[in-house]
Short mmCIF file of C-alpha atoms in Angstrom, two decimals:
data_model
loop_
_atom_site.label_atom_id
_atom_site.label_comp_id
_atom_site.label_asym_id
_atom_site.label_seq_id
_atom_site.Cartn_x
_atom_site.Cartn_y
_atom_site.Cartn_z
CA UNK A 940 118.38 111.90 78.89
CA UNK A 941 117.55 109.10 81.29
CA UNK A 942 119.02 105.71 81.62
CA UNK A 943 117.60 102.62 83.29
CA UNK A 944 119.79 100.72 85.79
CA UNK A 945 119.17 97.14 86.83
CA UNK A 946 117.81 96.29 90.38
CA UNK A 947 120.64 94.55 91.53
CA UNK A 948 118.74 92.68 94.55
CA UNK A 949 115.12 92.60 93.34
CA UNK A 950 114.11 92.06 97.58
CA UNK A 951 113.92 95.73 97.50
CA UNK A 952 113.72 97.72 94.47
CA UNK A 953 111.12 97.39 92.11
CA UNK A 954 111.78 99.91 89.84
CA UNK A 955 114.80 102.29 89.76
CA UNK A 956 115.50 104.65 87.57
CA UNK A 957 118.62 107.68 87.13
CA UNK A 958 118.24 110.85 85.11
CA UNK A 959 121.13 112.94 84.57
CA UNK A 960 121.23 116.63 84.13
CA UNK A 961 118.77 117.10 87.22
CA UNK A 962 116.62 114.39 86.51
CA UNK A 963 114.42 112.83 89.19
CA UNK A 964 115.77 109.92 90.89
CA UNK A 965 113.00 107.30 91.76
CA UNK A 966 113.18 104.07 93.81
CA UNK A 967 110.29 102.13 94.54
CA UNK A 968 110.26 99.50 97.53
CA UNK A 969 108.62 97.01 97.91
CA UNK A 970 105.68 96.75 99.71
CA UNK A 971 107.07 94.27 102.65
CA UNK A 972 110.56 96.18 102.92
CA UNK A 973 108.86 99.52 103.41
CA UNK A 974 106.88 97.49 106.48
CA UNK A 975 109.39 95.68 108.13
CA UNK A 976 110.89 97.93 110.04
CA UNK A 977 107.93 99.15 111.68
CA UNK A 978 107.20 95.27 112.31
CA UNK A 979 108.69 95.85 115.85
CA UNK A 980 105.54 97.58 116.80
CA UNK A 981 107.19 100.48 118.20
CA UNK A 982 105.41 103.88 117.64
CA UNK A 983 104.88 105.34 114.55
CA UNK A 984 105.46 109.26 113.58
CA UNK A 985 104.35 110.72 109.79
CA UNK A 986 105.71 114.00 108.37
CA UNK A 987 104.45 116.09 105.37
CA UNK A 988 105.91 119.29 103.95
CA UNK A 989 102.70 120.13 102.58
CA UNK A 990 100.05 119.16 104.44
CA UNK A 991 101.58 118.98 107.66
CA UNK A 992 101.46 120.60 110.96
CA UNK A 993 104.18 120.89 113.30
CA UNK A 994 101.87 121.88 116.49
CA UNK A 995 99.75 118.16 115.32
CA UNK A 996 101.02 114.81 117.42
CA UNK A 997 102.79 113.73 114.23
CA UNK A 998 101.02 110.77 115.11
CA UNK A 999 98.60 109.75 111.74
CA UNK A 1000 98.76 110.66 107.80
CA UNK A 1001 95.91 113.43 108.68
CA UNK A 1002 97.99 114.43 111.78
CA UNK A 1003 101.53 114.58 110.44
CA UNK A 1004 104.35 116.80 111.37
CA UNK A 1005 105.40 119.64 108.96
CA UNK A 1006 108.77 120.17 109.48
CA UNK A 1007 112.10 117.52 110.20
CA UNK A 1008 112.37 120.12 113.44
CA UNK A 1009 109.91 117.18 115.46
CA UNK A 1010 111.64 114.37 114.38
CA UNK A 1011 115.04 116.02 115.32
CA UNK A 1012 113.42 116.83 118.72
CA UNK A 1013 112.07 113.51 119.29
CA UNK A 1014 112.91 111.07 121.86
CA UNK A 1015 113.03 107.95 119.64
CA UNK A 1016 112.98 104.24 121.28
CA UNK A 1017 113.87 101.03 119.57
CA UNK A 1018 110.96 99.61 117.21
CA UNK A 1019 109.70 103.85 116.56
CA UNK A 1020 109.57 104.56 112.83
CA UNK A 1021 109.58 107.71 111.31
CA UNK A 1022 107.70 108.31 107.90
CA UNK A 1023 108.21 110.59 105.63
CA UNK A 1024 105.90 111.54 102.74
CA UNK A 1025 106.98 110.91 98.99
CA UNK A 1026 106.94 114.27 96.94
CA UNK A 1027 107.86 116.06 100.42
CA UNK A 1028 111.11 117.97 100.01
CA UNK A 1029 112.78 119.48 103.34
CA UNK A 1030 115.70 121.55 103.98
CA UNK A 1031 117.85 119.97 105.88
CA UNK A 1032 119.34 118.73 108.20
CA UNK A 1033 117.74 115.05 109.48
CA UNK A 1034 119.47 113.91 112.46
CA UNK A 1035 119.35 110.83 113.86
CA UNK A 1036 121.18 109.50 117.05
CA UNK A 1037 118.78 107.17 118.60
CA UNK A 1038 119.54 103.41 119.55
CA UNK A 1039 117.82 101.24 118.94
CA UNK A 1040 118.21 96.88 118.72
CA UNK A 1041 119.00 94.57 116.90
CA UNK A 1042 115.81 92.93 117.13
CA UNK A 1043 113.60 96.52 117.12
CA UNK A 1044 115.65 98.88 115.15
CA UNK A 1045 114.91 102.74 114.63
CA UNK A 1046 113.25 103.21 110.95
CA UNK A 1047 113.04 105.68 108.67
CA UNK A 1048 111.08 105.02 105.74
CA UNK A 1049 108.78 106.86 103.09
CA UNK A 1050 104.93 106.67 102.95
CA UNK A 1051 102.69 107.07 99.75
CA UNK A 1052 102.65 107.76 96.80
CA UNK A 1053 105.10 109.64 94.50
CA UNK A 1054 109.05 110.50 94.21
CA UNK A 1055 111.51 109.26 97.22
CA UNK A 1056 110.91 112.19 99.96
CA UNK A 1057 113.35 114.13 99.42
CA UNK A 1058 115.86 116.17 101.61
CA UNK A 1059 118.26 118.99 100.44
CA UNK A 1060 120.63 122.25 101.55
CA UNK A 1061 124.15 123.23 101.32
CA UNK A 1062 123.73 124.73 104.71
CA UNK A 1063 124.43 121.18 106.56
CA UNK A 1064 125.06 117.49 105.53
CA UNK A 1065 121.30 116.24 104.94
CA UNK A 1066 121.02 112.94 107.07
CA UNK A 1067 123.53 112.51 110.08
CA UNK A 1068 123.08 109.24 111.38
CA UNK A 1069 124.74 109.30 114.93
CA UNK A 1070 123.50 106.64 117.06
CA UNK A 1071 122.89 102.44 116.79
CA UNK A 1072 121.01 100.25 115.16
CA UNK A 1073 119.19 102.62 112.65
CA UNK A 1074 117.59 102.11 109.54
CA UNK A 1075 116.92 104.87 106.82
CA UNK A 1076 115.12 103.45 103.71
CA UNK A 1077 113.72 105.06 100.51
CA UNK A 1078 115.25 108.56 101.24
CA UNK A 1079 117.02 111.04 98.82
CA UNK A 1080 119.65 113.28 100.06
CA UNK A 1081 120.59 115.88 97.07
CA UNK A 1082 122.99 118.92 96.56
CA UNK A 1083 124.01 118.72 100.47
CA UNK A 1084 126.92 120.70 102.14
CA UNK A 1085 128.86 117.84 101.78
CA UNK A 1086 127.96 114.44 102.64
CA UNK A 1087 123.75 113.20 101.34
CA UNK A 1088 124.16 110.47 104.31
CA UNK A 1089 126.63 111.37 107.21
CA UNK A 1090 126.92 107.60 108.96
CA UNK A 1091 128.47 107.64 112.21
CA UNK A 1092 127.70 105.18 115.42
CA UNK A 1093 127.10 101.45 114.64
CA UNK A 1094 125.05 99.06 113.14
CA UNK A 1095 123.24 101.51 111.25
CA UNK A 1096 121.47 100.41 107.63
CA UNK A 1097 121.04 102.28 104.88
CA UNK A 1098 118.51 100.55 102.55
CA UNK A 1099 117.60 101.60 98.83
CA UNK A 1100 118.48 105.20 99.80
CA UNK A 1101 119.42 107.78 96.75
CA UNK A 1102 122.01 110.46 96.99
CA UNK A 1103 122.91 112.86 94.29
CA UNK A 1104 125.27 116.30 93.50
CA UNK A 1105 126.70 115.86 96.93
CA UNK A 1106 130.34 115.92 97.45
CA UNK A 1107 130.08 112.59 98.64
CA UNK A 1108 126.56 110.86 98.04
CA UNK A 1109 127.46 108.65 101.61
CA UNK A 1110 130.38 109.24 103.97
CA UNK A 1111 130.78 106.31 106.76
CA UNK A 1112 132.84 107.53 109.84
CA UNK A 1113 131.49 104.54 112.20
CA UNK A 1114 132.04 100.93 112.45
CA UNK A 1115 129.76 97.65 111.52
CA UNK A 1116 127.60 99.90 109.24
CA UNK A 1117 125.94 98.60 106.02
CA UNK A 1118 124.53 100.72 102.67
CA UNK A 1119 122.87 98.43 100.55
CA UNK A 1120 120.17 98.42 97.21
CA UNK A 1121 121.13 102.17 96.81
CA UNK A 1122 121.79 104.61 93.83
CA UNK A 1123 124.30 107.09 94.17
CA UNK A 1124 124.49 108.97 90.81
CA UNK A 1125 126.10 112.10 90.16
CA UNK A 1126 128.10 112.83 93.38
CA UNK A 1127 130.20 115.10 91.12
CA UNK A 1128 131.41 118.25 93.19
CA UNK A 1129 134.70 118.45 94.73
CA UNK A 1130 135.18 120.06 98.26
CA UNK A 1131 139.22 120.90 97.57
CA UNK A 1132 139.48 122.06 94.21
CA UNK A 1133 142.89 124.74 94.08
CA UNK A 1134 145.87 124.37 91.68
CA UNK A 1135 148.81 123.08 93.54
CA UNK A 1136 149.57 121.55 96.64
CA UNK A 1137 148.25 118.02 95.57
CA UNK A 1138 145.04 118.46 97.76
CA UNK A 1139 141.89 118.67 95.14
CA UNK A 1140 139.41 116.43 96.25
CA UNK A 1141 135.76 115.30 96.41
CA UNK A 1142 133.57 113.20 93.55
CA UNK A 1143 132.69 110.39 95.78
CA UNK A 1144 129.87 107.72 95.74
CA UNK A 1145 130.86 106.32 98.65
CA UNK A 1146 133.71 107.72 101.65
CA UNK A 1147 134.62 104.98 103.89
CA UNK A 1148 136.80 106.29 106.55
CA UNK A 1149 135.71 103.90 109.15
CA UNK A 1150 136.18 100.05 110.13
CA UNK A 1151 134.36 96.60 109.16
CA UNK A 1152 131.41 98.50 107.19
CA UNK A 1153 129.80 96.81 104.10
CA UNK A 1154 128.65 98.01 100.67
CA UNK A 1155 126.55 95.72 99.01
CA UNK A 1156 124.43 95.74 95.93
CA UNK A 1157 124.81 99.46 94.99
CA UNK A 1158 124.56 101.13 91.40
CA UNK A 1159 127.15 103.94 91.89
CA UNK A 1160 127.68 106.24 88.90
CA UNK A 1161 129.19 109.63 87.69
CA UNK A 1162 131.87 110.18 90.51
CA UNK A 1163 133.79 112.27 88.67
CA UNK A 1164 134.60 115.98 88.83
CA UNK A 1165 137.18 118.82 86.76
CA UNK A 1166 140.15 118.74 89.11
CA UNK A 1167 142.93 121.73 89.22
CA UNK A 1168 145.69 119.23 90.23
CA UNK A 1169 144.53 115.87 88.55
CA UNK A 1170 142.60 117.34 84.93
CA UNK A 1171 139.42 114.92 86.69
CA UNK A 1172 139.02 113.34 90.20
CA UNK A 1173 136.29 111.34 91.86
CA UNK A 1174 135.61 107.27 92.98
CA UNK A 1175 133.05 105.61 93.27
CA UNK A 1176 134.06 103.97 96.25
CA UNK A 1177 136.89 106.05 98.51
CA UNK A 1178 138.77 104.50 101.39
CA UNK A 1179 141.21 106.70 103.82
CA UNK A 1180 141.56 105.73 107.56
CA UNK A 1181 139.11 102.99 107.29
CA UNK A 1182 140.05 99.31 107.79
CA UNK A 1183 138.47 95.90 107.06
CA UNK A 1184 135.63 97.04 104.95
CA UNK A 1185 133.59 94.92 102.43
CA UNK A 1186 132.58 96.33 98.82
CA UNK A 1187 130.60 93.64 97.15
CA UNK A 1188 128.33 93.04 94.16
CA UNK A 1189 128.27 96.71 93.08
CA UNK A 1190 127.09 98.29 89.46
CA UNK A 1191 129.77 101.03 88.85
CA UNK A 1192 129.09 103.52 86.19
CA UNK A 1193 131.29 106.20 84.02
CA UNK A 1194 132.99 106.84 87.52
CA UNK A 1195 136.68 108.57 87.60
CA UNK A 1196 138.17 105.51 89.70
CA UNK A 1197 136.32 102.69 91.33
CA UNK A 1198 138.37 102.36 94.53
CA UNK A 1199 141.81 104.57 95.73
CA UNK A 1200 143.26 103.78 98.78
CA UNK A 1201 145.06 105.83 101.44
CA UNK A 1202 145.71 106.49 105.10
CA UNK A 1203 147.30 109.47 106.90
CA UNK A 1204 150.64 108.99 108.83
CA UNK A 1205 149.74 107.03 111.96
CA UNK A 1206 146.74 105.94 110.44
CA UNK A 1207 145.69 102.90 108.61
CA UNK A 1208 143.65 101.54 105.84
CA UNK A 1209 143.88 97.82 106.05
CA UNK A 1210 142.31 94.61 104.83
CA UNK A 1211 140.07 96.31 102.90
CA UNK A 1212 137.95 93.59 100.14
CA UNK A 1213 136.41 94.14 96.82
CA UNK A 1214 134.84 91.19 95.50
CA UNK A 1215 132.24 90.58 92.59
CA UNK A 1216 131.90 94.39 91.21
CA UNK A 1217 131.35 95.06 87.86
CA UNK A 1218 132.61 98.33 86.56
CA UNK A 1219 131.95 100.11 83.43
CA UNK A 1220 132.87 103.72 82.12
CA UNK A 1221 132.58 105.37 78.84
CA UNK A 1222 134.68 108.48 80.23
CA UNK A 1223 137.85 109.48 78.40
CA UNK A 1224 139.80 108.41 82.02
CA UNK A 1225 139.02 105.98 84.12
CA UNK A 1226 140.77 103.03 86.82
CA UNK A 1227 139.80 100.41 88.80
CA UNK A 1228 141.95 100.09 91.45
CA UNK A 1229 144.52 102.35 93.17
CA UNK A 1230 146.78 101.60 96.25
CA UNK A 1231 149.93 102.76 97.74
CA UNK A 1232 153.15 101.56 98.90
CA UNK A 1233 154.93 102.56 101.92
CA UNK A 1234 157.11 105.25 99.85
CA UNK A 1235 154.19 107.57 98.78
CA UNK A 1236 152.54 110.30 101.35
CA UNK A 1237 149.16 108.08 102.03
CA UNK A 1238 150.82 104.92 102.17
CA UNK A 1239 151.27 102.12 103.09
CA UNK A 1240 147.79 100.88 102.71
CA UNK A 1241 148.09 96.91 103.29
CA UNK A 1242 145.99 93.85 102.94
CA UNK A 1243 144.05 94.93 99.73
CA UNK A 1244 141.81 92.44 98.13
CA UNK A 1245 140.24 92.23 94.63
CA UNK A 1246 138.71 89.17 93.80
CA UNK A 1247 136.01 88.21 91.07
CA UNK A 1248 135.59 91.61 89.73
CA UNK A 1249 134.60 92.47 85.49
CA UNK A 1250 136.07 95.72 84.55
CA UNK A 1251 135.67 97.46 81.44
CA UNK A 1252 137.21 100.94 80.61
CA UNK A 1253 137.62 101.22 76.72
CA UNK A 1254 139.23 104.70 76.69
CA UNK A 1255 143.08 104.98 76.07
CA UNK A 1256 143.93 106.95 79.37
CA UNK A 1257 142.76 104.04 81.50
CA UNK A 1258 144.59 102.30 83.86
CA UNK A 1259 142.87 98.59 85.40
CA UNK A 1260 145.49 98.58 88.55
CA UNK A 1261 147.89 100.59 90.23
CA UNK A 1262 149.61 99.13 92.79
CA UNK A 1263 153.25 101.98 93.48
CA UNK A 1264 155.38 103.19 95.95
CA UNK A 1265 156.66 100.04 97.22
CA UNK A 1266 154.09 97.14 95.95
CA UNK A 1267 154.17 94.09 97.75
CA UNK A 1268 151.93 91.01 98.05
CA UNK A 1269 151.30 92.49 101.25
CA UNK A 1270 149.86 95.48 100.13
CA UNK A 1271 147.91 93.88 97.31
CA UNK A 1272 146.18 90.51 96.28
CA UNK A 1273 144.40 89.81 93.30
CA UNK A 1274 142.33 86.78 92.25
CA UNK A 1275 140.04 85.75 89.57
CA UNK A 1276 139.47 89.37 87.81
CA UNK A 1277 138.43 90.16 84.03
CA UNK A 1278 140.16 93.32 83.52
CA UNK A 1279 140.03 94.76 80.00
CA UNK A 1280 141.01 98.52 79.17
CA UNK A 1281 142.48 100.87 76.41
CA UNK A 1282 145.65 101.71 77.99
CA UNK A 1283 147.42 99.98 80.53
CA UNK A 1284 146.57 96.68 82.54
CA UNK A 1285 147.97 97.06 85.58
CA UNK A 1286 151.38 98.77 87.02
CA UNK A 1287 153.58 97.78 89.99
CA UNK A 1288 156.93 98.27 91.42
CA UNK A 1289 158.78 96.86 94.26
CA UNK A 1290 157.89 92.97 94.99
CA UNK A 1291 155.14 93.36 92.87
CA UNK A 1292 151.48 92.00 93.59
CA UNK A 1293 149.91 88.63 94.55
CA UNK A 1294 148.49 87.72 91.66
CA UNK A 1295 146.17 85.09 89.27
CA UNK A 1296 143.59 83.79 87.82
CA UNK A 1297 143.04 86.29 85.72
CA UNK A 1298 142.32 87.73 82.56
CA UNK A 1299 143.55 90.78 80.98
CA UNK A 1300 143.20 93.11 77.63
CA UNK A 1301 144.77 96.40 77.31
CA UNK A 1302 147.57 98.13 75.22
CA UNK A 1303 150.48 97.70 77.88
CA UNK A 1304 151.20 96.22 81.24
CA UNK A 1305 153.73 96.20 83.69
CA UNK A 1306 153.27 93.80 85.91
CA UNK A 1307 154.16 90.11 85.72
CA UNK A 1308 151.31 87.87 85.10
CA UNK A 1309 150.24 85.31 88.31
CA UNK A 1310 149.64 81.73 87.83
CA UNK A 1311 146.69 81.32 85.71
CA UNK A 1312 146.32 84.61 84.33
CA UNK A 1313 146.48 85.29 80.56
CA UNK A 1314 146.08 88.02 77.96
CA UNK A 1315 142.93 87.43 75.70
CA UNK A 1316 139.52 88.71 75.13
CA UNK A 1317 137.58 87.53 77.82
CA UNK A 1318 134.18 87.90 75.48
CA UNK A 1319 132.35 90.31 77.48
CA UNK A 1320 128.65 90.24 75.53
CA UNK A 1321 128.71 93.91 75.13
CA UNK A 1322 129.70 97.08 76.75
CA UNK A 1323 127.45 97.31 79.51
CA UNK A 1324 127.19 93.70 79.80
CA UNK A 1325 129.70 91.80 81.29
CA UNK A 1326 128.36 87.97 81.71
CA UNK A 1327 130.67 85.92 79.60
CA UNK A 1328 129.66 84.20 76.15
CA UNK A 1329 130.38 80.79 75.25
CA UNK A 1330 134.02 79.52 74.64
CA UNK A 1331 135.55 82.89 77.02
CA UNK A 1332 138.92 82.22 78.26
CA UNK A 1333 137.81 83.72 81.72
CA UNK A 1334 135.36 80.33 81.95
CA UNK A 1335 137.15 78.08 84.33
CA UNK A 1336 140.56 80.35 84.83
CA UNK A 1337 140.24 81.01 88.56
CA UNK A 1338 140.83 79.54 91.82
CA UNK A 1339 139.07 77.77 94.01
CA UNK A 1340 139.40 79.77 97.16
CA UNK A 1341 138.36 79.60 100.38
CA UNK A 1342 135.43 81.71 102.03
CA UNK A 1343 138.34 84.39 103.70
CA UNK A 1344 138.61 85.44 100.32
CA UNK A 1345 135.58 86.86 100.13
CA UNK A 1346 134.79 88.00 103.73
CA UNK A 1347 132.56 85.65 105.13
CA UNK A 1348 131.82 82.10 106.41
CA UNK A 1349 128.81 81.77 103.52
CA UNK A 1350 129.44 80.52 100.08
CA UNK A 1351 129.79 83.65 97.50
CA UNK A 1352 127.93 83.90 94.75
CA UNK A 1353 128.31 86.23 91.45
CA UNK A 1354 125.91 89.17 90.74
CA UNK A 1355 123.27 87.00 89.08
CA UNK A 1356 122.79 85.05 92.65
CA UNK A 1357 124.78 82.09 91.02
CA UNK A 1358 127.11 80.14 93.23
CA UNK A 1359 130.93 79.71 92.98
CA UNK A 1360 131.37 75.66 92.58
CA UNK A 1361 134.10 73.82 90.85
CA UNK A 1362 136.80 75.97 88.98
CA UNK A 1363 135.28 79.28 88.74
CA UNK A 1364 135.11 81.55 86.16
CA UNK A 1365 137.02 85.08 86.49
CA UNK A 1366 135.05 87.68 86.41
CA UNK A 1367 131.78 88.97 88.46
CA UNK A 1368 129.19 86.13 86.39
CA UNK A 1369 129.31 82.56 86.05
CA UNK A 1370 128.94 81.47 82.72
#
C-alpha cells in the first residue's frame, strides 16, 4: 500500500511519492532544478542502460554511454554534468571524486521521462561521492552493500535524491556537506545484528559521522529494524564522531528513534542542532531524542540542541527524551518543543537538562520542567498533522531566542515557510 508524503520545499519536488513493500519510489523535479546545474555550461555526458553504448562519445541522448564504467573513468571538470536516464537501472558502484566550484559545480542529474534512474548492488555502496563541490540530483540508490549515498570530501549536495533498503539510505563522512528535498524510506537492514555484546546496529536514514554538514527538508521514514540486543533498532537521523551538524525542517516517519547520539573514546560528537522537525510514528516503540553523559561507553556527547521540534509517538513504550549517564545543561539544551507520547516524557539524571518553553503529554516524566514549560495537550489537529488549532497551550509558550539557536545569521522560520516573530509558538508551525 502506498502513502503520499508532502513536498516539504515545493522549489524542487513536484510530486513525491513512497510505496512500501518494494514499491517504486518516484520524485519528480522540477524543470529549472534539473537545469541548473548544467547552467555552468560545462560539458555534458548522457548514459542509458538500454539503449546505450559504451564504445559511443557519451556525448548526446542518441549517443549515450551504456554502462556507469565511462562516467567512473571520466575526467570530470567543474560545470560537466552527467545524465542519467529515468527507468535506467545500473549495478553499481557510481563514483564520484571530481572538484568542481562553487560557482560551476559537478552535476549529476536524471534526463527524461519515467522513474528516478536507478542504481543498485550489495556488492559495493552505490554512489561514493569523494571529491568537492558535487551535486547528485534525482538519483535512487536501493538495496546497496551498505550505504545508498557514501558522502565524503566537501561541499558536496545531495538534492531530491531517494535511497531505500540500504543499511543506511546516506552516510556523511566529510565536512560542509548538505542532503536536502530527499526521501529516505525504508533503510531497514542492520549491518551488526548478533545477540550479545551490545553491538547490533544499522536502520539508518541518515549517518552523520562527520563535521558542520546540514540536513534540510527531508521526509525520512521506516528506520527501523528486529535487533538481537535491543528487540528493534534504527534512527532516522544517527550521529557518532560527527560535530556541529544541522538537522532542520525534516518529515520523520514510523522511525525507531529520530536522533541518538554518541562518540568513541577520544572522539567527539559536539554541538550538534535539531531545530523545526516534526516527527511522527505509529510503531509500538519509538523516541525522539537520545544522548549520553560522560558515564556511559559513547559518551559524553556535549552541546546538544533541540529547539522548535513537534513530536508525536502515541505508543506506550515511547520515550520523547533521554538525556543519562551524567546529564548536564552542557550536554543538552532544549527550547520551545511539543513533545507528546504514551509513555514517558523525558528522563535525566545528574544536573539535569537546560530546559523550557515547552510542552509536554505523556504517562510519566522524570525530569524537572524549565521555565515556561507545562503539561497539557498541545492540540495537535490530528495524527499526522501537527500545526496547532486554535486556543493550544503551545501558542505563545516559547522564547524568543536569538539566531545561534538555530544555526545561522538568517531569521528561522517553521516548516510552513512562516517566520518566528514575537513570542513564538512551541512546536515546528506557527499557529
Amino acid at each position: 500500500m502506498c502513502r503520499g508524503m508532502e513536498a516539504t520545499w515545493a522549489r524542487w519536488v513536484s510530486v513525491l511519492t513512497a510505496c512500501a513493500a518494494g514499491g517504486l519510489l518516484v520524485v519528480t523535479p522540477s524543470a529549472t532544478a534539473v537545469t541548473g546545474g548544467a547552467a555552468a555550461a560545462g560539458r555534458v555526458y548522457y548514459v542509458d542502460s538500454r539503449g546505450g553504448d559504451d564504445a559511443a562519445p557519451g556525448t548526446s541522448p542518441a549517443r549515450a554511454w551504456r554502462s556507469l564504467d565511462n562516467v567512473n573513468a571520466a575526467e570530470l571538470h567543474p560545470g560537466d554534468t552527467v545524465r542519467l536516464r529515468r527507468g535506467s537501472s545500473w549495478s553499481g558502484p557510481l563514483t564520484l571524486g571530481a572538484r568542481g566550484t562553487a560557482a560551476r559545480p559537478v552535476s549529476v542529474e536524471p534526463y527524461g521521462r519515467g522513474p528516478a534512474p536507478k542504481i543498485s548492488g550489495t556488492g559495493a555502496d552505490c554512489v561514493v561521492v569523494s571529491g568537492s563541490h558535487l551535486r547528485v540530483a534525482g538519483v535512487r540508490a536501493s538495496n546497496c552493500r551498505w550505504a545508498g549515498f557514501e558522502v565524503g570530501g566537501s561541499r558536496n549536495e545531495l538534492d531530491g535524491v531517494l535511497a531505500d533498503r540500504n543499511v543506511t539510505g546516506v552516510q556523511i563522512m566529510g565536512t560542509h556537506n548538505v542532503v536536502r528535498n530527499s526521501v529516505l524510506t525504508r533503510n531497514d537492514r542492520m549491518s551488526v545484528n548478533d545477540s550479545g555484546g551490545d553491538d547490533d546496529s544499522g536502520a539508518f536514514g541518515v549517518l552523520l559521522n562527520g563535521d558542520d554538514n546540514l540536513v534540510v527538508g527531508n521526509v525520512i521514514t521506516g528506520s527501523y529494524a528486529s535487533s538481537h540486543d535491543y528487540v528493534t533498532d534504527g534512527a532516522a537521523v544517527e550521529v557518532f564522531n560527527g560535530d556541529r551538524n544541522r538537522v532542520i525542517q525534516n518529515i520523520a516517519r514510523d522511525n525507531e528513534t529520530f536522533v541518538e547520539l554518541g562518540a568513541e573514546k577520544g572522539k567527539t560528537a559536539t554541538g550538534n542542532l535539531f531545530a523545526g522537525n516534526v516527527v511522527t510514528s505509529s510503531r509500538r516503540r519509538g523516541s525522539f531524542l537520545v544522548t549520553r553523559g560522560p558515564g556511559h561507553a559513547v559518551g559524553p556527547v556535549r552541546g546538544t540542541v533541540a529547539v522548535q521540534n513537534s513530536v508525536y509517538l502515541p505508543a506506550r513504550d515511547t520515550i520523547g527524551w533521554s538525556c543519562h549517564d551524567g546529564c548536564s545543561p552542557a550536554i543538552l539544551r532544549m527550547r520551545n518543543n511539543i513533545i507528546v507520547v504514551g509513555g514517558q516524557m523525558g528522563f535525566e539524571d545528574g544536573k539535569g537538562a537546560d530546559e523550557g518553553g515547552s510542552v509536554y503529554l505523556g504517562r510519566s516524566r522524570r525530569f524537572k520542567l524549565g521555565p515556561r514549560s507545562v503539561v497539557a495537550d498541545p492540540r495537535f489537529r490530528g495524527r499526522d498533522d501537527l500545526r496547532l488549532k486554535a486556543g493550544s497551550p503551545a501558542i505563545g509558550r516559547g522564547f524568543r531566542l536569538g539566531p545561534s539557536w538555530y544555526g545561522g545569521a538568517e531569521p528561522f522560520r517553521d516548516l510552513a515557510g512562516h517566520p518566528l516573530s514575537g513570542t513564538p509558538d512551541a512546536g515546528a508551525y506557527q499557529n
